[in-house]
PDB file of C-alpha atoms in Angstrom:
ATOM      1  CA  MET A 268       0.000   0.000   0.000  1.00  0.00           C
ATOM      2  CA  TYR A 269       1.081   3.541  -0.639  1.00  0.00           C
ATOM      3  CA  ASP A 270       0.073   6.768   0.997  1.00  0.00           C
ATOM      4  CA  ILE A 271      -2.331   9.179  -0.668  1.00  0.00           C
ATOM      5  CA  ASN A 272       0.546  10.981  -2.348  1.00  0.00           C
ATOM      6  CA  ASN A 273       2.094   7.674  -3.495  1.00  0.00           C
ATOM      7  CA  THR A 274       5.513   8.748  -2.195  1.00  0.00           C
ATOM      8  CA  LYS A 275       6.218   6.099   0.435  1.00  0.00           C
ATOM      9  CA  LYS A 276       4.935   2.805   1.761  1.00  0.00           C
ATOM     10  CA  MET A 277       2.310   3.031   4.490  1.00  0.00           C
ATOM     11  CA  LYS A 278       2.668   1.132   7.722  1.00  0.00           C
ATOM     12  CA  LYS A 279       0.119  -1.454   8.727  1.00  0.00           C
ATOM     13  CA  ASN A 280      -2.671  -0.024  10.925  1.00  0.00           C
ATOM     14  CA  GLN A 281      -1.897   3.536   9.862  1.00  0.00           C
ATOM     15  CA  ILE A 282      -4.817   5.958  10.213  1.00  0.00           C
ATOM     16  CA  LEU A 283      -6.061   6.922   6.759  1.00  0.00           C
ATOM     17  CA  GLY A 284      -9.059   9.015   7.720  1.00  0.00           C
ATOM     18  CA  ILE A 285     -11.351  10.117  10.496  1.00  0.00           C
ATOM     19  CA  GLY A 286     -14.982  11.199  10.404  1.00  0.00           C
ATOM     20  CA  ILE A 287     -17.471  12.544  12.907  1.00  0.00           C
ATOM     21  CA  ASP A 288     -21.164  13.342  12.694  1.00  0.00           C
ATOM     22  CA  ILE A 289     -23.840  14.595  15.077  1.00  0.00           C
ATOM     23  CA  GLU A 290     -27.574  14.251  14.469  1.00  0.00           C
ATOM     24  CA  ASN A 291     -30.722  15.553  16.085  1.00  0.00           C
ATOM     25  CA  ILE A 292     -32.711  12.562  17.298  1.00  0.00           C
ATOM     26  CA  SER A 293     -35.918  14.493  16.633  1.00  0.00           C
ATOM     27  CA  ARG A 294     -35.116  14.277  12.905  1.00  0.00           C
ATOM     28  CA  PHE A 295     -36.009  10.598  13.089  1.00  0.00           C
ATOM     29  CA  GLY A 296     -38.863  11.052  15.540  1.00  0.00           C
ATOM     30  CA  LYS A 297     -40.738  13.297  13.103  1.00  0.00           C
ATOM     31  CA  SER A 298     -40.922  10.725  10.340  1.00  0.00           C
ATOM     32  CA  LYS A 299     -43.393   7.874  10.435  1.00  0.00           C
ATOM     33  CA  LEU A 300     -41.360   5.189  12.124  1.00  0.00           C
ATOM     34  CA  SER A 301     -41.973   1.972  10.294  1.00  0.00           C
ATOM     35  CA  LYS A 302     -39.702  -0.707   8.862  1.00  0.00           C
ATOM     36  CA  ASN A 303     -41.469   0.002   5.557  1.00  0.00           C
ATOM     37  CA  ASN A 304     -40.515   3.702   5.547  1.00  0.00           C
ATOM     38  CA  ARG A 305     -38.944   4.463   2.162  1.00  0.00           C
ATOM     39  CA  PHE A 306     -36.231   6.781   3.527  1.00  0.00           C
ATOM     40  CA  LEU A 307     -35.209   4.298   6.222  1.00  0.00           C
ATOM     41  CA  ASN A 308     -34.949   1.492   3.665  1.00  0.00           C
ATOM     42  CA  LYS A 309     -32.614   3.597   1.491  1.00  0.00           C
ATOM     43  CA  ILE A 310     -30.261   4.111   4.425  1.00  0.00           C
ATOM     44  CA  PHE A 311     -30.418   1.035   6.644  1.00  0.00           C
ATOM     45  CA  THR A 312     -30.067  -2.709   6.079  1.00  0.00           C
ATOM     46  CA  LYS A 313     -32.688  -5.141   7.335  1.00  0.00           C
ATOM     47  CA  VAL A 314     -30.356  -6.183  10.175  1.00  0.00           C
ATOM     48  CA  GLU A 315     -29.983  -2.550  11.283  1.00  0.00           C
ATOM     49  CA  LEU A 316     -33.720  -1.872  11.089  1.00  0.00           C
ATOM     50  CA  ASP A 317     -34.521  -5.026  13.055  1.00  0.00           C
ATOM     51  CA  TYR A 318     -32.059  -3.957  15.752  1.00  0.00           C
ATOM     52  CA  CYS A 319     -33.307  -0.347  15.959  1.00  0.00           C
ATOM     53  CA  PHE A 320     -36.984  -1.346  16.027  1.00  0.00           C
ATOM     54  CA  SER A 321     -36.269  -3.793  18.855  1.00  0.00           C
ATOM     55  CA  LYS A 322     -35.188  -0.888  21.074  1.00  0.00           C
ATOM     56  CA  LYS A 323     -37.441   1.184  23.323  1.00  0.00           C
ATOM     57  CA  ASN A 324     -36.384   4.479  21.696  1.00  0.00           C
ATOM     58  CA  VAL A 325     -36.415   3.665  17.979  1.00  0.00           C
ATOM     59  CA  ALA A 326     -35.685   7.253  16.876  1.00  0.00           C
ATOM     60  CA  SER A 327     -32.596   7.412  19.083  1.00  0.00           C
ATOM     61  CA  SER A 328     -31.294   4.102  17.741  1.00  0.00           C
ATOM     62  CA  LEU A 329     -31.868   5.155  14.130  1.00  0.00           C
ATOM     63  CA  ALA A 330     -30.243   8.562  14.615  1.00  0.00           C
ATOM     64  CA  THR A 331     -27.226   6.962  16.285  1.00  0.00           C
ATOM     65  CA  LYS A 332     -26.674   4.422  13.497  1.00  0.00           C
ATOM     66  CA  PHE A 333     -27.185   7.192  10.912  1.00  0.00           C
ATOM     67  CA  ALA A 334     -24.561   9.374  12.632  1.00  0.00           C
ATOM     68  CA  GLY A 335     -22.218   6.381  12.476  1.00  0.00           C
ATOM     69  CA  LYS A 336     -22.788   5.891   8.761  1.00  0.00           C
ATOM     70  CA  GLU A 337     -22.235   9.592   8.094  1.00  0.00           C
ATOM     71  CA  ALA A 338     -18.978   9.470  10.092  1.00  0.00           C
ATOM     72  CA  ILE A 339     -17.834   6.449   8.054  1.00  0.00           C
ATOM     73  CA  ILE A 340     -18.580   8.224   4.783  1.00  0.00           C
ATOM     74  CA  LYS A 341     -16.604  11.275   5.949  1.00  0.00           C
ATOM     75  CA  ALA A 342     -13.659   9.056   6.935  1.00  0.00           C
ATOM     76  CA  CYS A 343     -13.752   7.395   3.502  1.00  0.00           C
ATOM     77  CA  GLU A 344     -13.753  10.794   1.804  1.00  0.00           C
ATOM     78  CA  SER A 345     -10.330  11.351   3.430  1.00  0.00           C
ATOM     79  CA  ILE A 346      -8.942   8.821   0.944  1.00  0.00           C
ATOM     80  CA  ASP A 347     -11.038  10.123  -1.960  1.00  0.00           C
ATOM     81  CA  LYS A 348     -13.494   7.227  -1.708  1.00  0.00           C
ATOM     82  CA  THR A 349     -16.661   9.164  -2.451  1.00  0.00           C
ATOM     83  CA  ASP A 350     -18.879   6.423  -3.892  1.00  0.00           C
ATOM     84  CA  VAL A 351     -19.822   4.837  -0.561  1.00  0.00           C
ATOM     85  CA  ASP A 352     -23.458   3.714  -0.444  1.00  0.00           C
ATOM     86  CA  TYR A 353     -25.295   3.789   2.904  1.00  0.00           C
ATOM     87  CA  LYS A 354     -26.592   0.253   2.357  1.00  0.00           C
ATOM     88  CA  LYS A 355     -23.042  -1.038   1.775  1.00  0.00           C
ATOM     89  CA  ILE A 356     -22.209  -0.012   5.348  1.00  0.00           C
ATOM     90  CA  GLU A 357     -23.775  -2.099   8.080  1.00  0.00           C
ATOM     91  CA  ILE A 358     -23.322  -1.202  11.725  1.00  0.00           C
ATOM     92  CA  ILE A 359     -24.008  -4.259  13.837  1.00  0.00           C
ATOM     93  CA  ASN A 360     -23.743  -4.722  17.576  1.00  0.00           C
ATOM     94  CA  ILE A 361     -21.664  -7.515  19.042  1.00  0.00           C
ATOM     95  CA  PRO A 362     -23.032  -9.360  22.103  1.00  0.00           C
ATOM     96  CA  SER A 363     -21.501  -6.815  24.487  1.00  0.00           C
ATOM     97  CA  GLY A 364     -23.500  -4.101  22.692  1.00  0.00           C
ATOM     98  CA  ALA A 365     -20.446  -2.431  21.145  1.00  0.00           C
ATOM     99  CA  PRO A 366     -20.868  -1.347  17.512  1.00  0.00           C
ATOM    100  CA  LYS A 367     -18.892  -2.977  14.722  1.00  0.00           C
ATOM    101  CA  VAL A 368     -18.759  -2.055  11.038  1.00  0.00           C
ATOM    102  CA  ARG A 369     -19.386  -4.571   8.284  1.00  0.00           C
ATOM    103  CA  LEU A 370     -18.717  -3.404   4.750  1.00  0.00           C
ATOM    104  CA  ILE A 371     -20.966  -5.192   2.282  1.00  0.00           C
ATOM    105  CA  SER A 372     -18.864  -5.442  -0.845  1.00  0.00           C
ATOM    106  CA  ASN A 373     -17.241  -7.922  -3.188  1.00  0.00           C
ATOM    107  CA  GLN A 374     -14.037  -5.882  -3.206  1.00  0.00           C
ATOM    108  CA  LYS A 375     -10.975  -6.921  -1.247  1.00  0.00           C
ATOM    109  CA  LYS A 376     -10.952  -5.143   2.090  1.00  0.00           C
ATOM    110  CA  GLU A 377      -7.817  -3.002   2.221  1.00  0.00           C
ATOM    111  CA  TYR A 378      -8.862  -1.121   5.319  1.00  0.00           C
ATOM    112  CA  GLU A 379     -10.756  -1.521   8.563  1.00  0.00           C
ATOM    113  CA  ILE A 380     -13.180   0.920  10.157  1.00  0.00           C
ATOM    114  CA  LEU A 381     -13.317   1.475  13.890  1.00  0.00           C
ATOM    115  CA  ILE A 382     -16.426   3.193  15.221  1.00  0.00           C
ATOM    116  CA  SER A 383     -17.773   4.715  18.397  1.00  0.00           C
ATOM    117  CA  LEU A 384     -21.399   5.777  18.832  1.00  0.00           C
ATOM    118  CA  SER A 385     -23.206   7.646  21.581  1.00  0.00           C
ATOM    119  CA  ASN A 386     -26.440   9.543  22.238  1.00  0.00           C
ATOM    120  CA  ASP A 387     -28.244  11.534  24.890  1.00  0.00           C
ATOM    121  CA  ALA A 388     -31.714  13.034  25.148  1.00  0.00           C
ATOM    122  CA  ASP A 389     -31.682  14.906  21.820  1.00  0.00           C
ATOM    123  CA  LYS A 390     -28.355  14.252  20.018  1.00  0.00           C
ATOM    124  CA  ALA A 391     -26.599  11.248  18.538  1.00  0.00           C
ATOM    125  CA  VAL A 392     -22.944  11.176  17.558  1.00  0.00           C
ATOM    126  CA  GLY A 393     -20.699   8.848  15.584  1.00  0.00           C
ATOM    127  CA  VAL A 394     -16.928   8.820  15.196  1.00  0.00           C
ATOM    128  CA  ALA A 395     -15.169   6.601  12.650  1.00  0.00           C
ATOM    129  CA  ILE A 396     -11.482   5.902  12.101  1.00  0.00           C
ATOM    130  CA  LEU A 397     -10.315   4.313   8.856  1.00  0.00           C
ATOM    131  CA  ILE A 398      -7.090   2.306   9.133  1.00  0.00           C
ATOM    132  CA  ASN A 399      -5.232   0.223   6.557  1.00  0.00           C
ATOM    133  CA  LYS A 400      -4.823  -3.500   7.133  1.00  0.00           C
TER     134      LYS A 400
END
């Protein structure tokens, strides 16, 4: 692998990009919350929707996952990867509840994405770090 300027080899686990996003939870509370909602189905996978709709505060869960996806897209833009589709990014939760990113693609994975998500009463935030493998 080479750095963005193609001048030297990159080290394994080098940070390639970082992204952050904050969302108003009310943005998701205003829409009709249904797994059949057209907007939600453009953004989220079935696994993500099933998870969010299993939670007590659906709007908060949706806003938090959306903030995570936006942060991932911003991190990818750091390496000029601008064709990232929301549905190709899946944020799952491991048994401990921690979020983990799955990229749905046939391409060889040259990088890994680390993510942290949080929310409070009216805001949700996501931070993503893109590192090379």
